[in-house]
mmCIF file with all atom_site columns, C-alpha atoms in Angstrom:
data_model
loop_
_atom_site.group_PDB
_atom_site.id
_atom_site.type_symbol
_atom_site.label_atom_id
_atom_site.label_alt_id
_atom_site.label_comp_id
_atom_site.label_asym_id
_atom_site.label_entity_id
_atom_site.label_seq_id
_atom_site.pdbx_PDB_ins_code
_atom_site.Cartn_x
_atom_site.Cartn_y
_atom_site.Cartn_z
_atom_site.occupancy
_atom_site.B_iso_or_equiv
_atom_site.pdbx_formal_charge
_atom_site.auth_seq_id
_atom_site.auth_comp_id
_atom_site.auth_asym_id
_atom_site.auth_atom_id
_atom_site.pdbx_PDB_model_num
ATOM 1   C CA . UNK H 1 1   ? -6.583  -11.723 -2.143  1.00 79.00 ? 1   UNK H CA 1
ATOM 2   C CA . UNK H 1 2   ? -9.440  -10.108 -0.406  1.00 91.00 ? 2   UNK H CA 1
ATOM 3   C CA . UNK H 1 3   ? -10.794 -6.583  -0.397  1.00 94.00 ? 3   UNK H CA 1
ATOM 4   C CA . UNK H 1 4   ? -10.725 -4.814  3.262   1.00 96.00 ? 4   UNK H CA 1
ATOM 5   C CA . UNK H 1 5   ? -14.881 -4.727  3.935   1.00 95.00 ? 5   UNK H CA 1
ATOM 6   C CA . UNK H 1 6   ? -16.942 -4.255  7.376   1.00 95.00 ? 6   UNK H CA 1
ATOM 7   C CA . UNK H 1 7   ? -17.122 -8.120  7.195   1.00 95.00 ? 7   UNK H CA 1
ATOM 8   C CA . UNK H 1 8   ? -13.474 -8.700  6.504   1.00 95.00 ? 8   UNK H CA 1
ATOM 9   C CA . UNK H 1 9   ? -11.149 -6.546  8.250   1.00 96.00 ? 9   UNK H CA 1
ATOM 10  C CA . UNK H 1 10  ? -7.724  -6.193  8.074   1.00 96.00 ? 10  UNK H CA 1
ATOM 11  C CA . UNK H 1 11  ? -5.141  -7.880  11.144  1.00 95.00 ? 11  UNK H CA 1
ATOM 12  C CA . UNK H 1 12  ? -2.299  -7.518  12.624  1.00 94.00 ? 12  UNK H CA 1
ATOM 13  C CA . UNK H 1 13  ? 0.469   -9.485  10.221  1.00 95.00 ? 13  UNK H CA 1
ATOM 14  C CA . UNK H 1 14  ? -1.584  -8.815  7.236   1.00 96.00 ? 14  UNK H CA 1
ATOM 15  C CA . UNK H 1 15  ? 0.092   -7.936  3.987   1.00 97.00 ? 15  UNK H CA 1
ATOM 16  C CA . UNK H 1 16  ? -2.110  -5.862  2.071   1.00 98.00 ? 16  UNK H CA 1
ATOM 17  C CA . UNK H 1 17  ? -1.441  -4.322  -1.795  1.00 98.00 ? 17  UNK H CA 1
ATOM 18  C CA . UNK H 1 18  ? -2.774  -0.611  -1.813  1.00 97.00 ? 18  UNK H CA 1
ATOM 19  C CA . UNK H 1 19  ? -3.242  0.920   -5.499  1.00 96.00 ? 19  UNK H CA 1
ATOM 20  C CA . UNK H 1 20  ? -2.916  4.416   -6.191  1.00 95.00 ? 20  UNK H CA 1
ATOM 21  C CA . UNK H 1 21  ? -1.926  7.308   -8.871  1.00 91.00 ? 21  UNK H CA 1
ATOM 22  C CA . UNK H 1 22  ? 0.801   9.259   -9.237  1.00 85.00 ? 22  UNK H CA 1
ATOM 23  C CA . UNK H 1 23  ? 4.045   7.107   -8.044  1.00 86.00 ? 23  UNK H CA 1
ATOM 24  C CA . UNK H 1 24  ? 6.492   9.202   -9.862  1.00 85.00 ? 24  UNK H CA 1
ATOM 25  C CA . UNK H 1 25  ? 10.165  7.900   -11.082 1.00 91.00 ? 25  UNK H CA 1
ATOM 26  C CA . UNK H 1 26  ? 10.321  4.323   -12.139 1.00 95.00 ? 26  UNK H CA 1
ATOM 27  C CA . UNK H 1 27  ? 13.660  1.904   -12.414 1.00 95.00 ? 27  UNK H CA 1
ATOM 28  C CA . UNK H 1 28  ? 12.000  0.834   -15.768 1.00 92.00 ? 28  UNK H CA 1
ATOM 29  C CA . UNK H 1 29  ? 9.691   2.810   -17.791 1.00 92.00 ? 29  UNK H CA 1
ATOM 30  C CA . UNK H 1 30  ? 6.825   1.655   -19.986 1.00 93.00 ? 30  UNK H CA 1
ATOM 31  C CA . UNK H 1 31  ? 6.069   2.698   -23.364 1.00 92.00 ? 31  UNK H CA 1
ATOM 32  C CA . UNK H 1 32  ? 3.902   5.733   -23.108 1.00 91.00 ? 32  UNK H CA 1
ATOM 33  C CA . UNK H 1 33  ? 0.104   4.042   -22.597 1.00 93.00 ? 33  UNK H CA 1
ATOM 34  C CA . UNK H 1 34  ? 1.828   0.489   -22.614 1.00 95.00 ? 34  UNK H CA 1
ATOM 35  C CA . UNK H 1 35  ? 0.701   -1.904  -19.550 1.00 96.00 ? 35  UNK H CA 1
ATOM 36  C CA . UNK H 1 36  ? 3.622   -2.115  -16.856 1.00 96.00 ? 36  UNK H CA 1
ATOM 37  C CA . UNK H 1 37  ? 5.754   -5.747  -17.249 1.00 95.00 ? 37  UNK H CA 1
ATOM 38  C CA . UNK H 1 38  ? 5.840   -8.310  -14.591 1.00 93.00 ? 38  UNK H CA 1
ATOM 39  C CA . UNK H 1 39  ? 9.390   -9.225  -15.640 1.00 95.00 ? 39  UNK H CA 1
ATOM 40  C CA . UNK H 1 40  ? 11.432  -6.687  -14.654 1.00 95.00 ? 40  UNK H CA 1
ATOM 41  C CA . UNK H 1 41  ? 8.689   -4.876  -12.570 1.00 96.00 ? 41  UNK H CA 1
ATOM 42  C CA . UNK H 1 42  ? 8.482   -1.233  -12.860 1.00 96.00 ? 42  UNK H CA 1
ATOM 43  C CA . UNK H 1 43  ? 9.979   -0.052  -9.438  1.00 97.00 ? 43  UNK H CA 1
ATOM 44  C CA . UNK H 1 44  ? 9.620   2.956   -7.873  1.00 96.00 ? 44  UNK H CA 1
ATOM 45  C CA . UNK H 1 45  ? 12.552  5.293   -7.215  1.00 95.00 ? 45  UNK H CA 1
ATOM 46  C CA . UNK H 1 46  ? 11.489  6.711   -4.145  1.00 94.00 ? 46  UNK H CA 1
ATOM 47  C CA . UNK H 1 47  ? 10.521  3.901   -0.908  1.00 94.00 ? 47  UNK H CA 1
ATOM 48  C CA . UNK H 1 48  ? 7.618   5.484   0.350   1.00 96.00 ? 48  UNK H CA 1
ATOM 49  C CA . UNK H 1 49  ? 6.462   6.055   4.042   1.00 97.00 ? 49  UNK H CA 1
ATOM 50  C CA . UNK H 1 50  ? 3.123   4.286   5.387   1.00 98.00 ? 50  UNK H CA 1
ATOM 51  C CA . UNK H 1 51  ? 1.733   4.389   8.909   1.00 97.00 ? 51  UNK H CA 1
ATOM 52  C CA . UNK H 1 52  ? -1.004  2.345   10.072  1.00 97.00 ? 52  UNK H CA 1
ATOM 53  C CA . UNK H 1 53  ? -2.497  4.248   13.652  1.00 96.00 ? 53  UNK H CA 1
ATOM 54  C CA . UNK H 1 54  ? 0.628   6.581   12.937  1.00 96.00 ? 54  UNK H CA 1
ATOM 55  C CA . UNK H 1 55  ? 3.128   3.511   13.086  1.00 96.00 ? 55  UNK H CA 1
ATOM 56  C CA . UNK H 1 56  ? 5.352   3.177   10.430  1.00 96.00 ? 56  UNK H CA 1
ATOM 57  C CA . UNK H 1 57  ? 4.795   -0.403  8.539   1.00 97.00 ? 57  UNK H CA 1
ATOM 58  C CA . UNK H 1 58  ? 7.130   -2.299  6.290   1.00 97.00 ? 58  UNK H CA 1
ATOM 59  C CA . UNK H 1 59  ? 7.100   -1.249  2.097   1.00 98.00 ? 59  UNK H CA 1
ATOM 60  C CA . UNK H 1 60  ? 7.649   -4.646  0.548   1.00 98.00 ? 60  UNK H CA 1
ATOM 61  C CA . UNK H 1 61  ? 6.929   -3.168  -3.202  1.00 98.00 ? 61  UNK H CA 1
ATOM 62  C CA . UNK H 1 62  ? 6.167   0.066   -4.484  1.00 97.00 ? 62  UNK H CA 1
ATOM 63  C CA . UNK H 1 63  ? 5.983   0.612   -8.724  1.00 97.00 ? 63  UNK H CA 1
ATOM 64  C CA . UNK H 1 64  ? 3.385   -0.358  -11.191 1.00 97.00 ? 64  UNK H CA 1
ATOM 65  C CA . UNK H 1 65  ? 0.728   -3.164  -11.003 1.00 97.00 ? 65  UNK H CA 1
ATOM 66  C CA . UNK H 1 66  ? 1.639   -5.247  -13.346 1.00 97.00 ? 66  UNK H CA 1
ATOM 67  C CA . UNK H 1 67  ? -0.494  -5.534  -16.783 1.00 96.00 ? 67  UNK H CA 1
ATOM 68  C CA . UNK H 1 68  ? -2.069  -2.195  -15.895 1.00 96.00 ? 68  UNK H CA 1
ATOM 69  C CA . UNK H 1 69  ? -1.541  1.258   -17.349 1.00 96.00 ? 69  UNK H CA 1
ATOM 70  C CA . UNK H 1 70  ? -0.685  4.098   -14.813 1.00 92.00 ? 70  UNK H CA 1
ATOM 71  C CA . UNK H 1 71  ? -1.272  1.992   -11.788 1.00 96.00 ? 71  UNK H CA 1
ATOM 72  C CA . UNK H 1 72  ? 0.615   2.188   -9.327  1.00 96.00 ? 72  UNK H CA 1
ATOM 73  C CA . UNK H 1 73  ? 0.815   -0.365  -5.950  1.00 97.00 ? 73  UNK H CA 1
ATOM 74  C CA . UNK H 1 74  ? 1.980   -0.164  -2.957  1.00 97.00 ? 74  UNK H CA 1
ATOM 75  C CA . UNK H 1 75  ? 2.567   -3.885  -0.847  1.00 98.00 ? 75  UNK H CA 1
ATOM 76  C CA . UNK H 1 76  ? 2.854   -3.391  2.784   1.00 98.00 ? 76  UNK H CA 1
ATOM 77  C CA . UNK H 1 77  ? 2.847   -6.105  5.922   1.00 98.00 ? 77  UNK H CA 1
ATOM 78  C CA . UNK H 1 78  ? 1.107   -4.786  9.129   1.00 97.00 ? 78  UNK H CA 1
ATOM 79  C CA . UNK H 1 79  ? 3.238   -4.806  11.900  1.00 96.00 ? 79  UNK H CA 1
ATOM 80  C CA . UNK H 1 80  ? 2.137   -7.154  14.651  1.00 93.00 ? 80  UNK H CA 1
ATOM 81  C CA . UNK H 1 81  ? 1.325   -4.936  17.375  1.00 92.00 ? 81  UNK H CA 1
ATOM 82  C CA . UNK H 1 82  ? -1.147  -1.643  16.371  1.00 94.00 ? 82  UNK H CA 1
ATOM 83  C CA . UNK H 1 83  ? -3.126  0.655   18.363  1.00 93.00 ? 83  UNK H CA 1
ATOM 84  C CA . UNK H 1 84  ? -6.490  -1.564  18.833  1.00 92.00 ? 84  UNK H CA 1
ATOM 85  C CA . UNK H 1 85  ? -9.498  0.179   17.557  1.00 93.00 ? 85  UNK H CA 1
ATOM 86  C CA . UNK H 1 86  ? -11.689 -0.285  14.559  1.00 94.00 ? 86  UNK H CA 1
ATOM 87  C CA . UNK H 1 87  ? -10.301 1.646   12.058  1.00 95.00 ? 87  UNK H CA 1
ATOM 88  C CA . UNK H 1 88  ? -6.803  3.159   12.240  1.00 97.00 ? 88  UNK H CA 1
ATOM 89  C CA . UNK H 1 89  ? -5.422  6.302   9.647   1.00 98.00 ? 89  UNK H CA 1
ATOM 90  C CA . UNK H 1 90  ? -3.571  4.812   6.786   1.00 98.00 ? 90  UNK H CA 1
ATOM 91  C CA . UNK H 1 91  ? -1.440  7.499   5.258   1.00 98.00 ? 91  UNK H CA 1
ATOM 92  C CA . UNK H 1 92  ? 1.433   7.073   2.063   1.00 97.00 ? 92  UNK H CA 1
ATOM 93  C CA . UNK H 1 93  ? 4.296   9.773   2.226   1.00 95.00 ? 93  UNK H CA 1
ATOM 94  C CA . UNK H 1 94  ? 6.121   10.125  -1.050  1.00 90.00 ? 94  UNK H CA 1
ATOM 95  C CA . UNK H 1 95  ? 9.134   12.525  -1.079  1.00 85.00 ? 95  UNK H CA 1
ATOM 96  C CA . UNK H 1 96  ? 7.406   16.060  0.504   1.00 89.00 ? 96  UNK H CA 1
ATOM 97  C CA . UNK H 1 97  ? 4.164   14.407  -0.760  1.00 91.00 ? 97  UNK H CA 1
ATOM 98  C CA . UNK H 1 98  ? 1.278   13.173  1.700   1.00 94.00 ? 98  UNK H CA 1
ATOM 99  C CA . UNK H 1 99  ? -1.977  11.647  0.962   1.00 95.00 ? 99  UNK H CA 1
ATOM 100 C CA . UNK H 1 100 ? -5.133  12.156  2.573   1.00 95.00 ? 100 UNK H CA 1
ATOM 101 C CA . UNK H 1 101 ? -5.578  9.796   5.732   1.00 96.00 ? 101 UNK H CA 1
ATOM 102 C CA . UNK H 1 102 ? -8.108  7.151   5.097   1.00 95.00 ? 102 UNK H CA 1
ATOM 103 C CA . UNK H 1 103 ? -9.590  4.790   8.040   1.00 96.00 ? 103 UNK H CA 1
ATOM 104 C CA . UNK H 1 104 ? -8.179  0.942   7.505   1.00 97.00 ? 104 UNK H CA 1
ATOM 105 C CA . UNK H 1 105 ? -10.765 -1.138  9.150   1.00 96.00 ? 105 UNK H CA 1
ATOM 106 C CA . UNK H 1 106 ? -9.438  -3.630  12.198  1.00 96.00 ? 106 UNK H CA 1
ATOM 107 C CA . UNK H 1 107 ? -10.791 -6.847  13.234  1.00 94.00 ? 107 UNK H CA 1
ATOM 108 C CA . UNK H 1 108 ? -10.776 -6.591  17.002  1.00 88.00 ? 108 UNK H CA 1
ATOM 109 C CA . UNK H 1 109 ? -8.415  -8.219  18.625  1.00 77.00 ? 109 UNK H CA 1
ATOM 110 C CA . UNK H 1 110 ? -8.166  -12.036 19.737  1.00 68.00 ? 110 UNK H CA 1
#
């Protein structure tokens, strides 16, 4: 339940929620400007692709964050073995869609 910072960076194992815009179908649609449900959660139609350092890591949820509006979230477990350096490209494929590659910030290893 912690944010990725300089002084806590993510490891190997981690799961780690990612929020972002633009998710696309859903299994169960809100009311237009209504906050997503927790029960059923709004699923995505579409799994999408993440890679950590280019390696493809497990989707464990993608839809809407709960009790938001137009939020989506993406849950993902880092895969136990990565590329060691300090930051590796994060990057979300949806359909032909692909976002900009931001740096995920690694602890070193043990």
């Amino acid at each position: 339940g912690a944010l990725i910072t300089p002084e806590n960076r993510a490891k190997p194992g981690d799961t780690l929620i990612i929020y972002i815009t633009g998710i696309g179908g859903l299994d169960v649609e809100p009311l237009s400007g209504a906050a997503a449900s927790d029960s059923p959660l709004s699923v995505s139609t579409v799994t999408p692709t993440v890679t950590v350092g280019a390696v493809p890591v497990e989707v464990l949820f993608a839809g809407l964050a709960p009790n938001f509006v137009g939020l989506g979230q993406i849950n993902i477990v880092l895969p136990d073995v990565l590329p060691q350096a300090a930051g590796l490209p994060l990057v979300i494929i949806y359909g032909n869609n692909r976002s900009q590659s931001l740096q995920l910030l690694m602890a070193a290893p043990q």
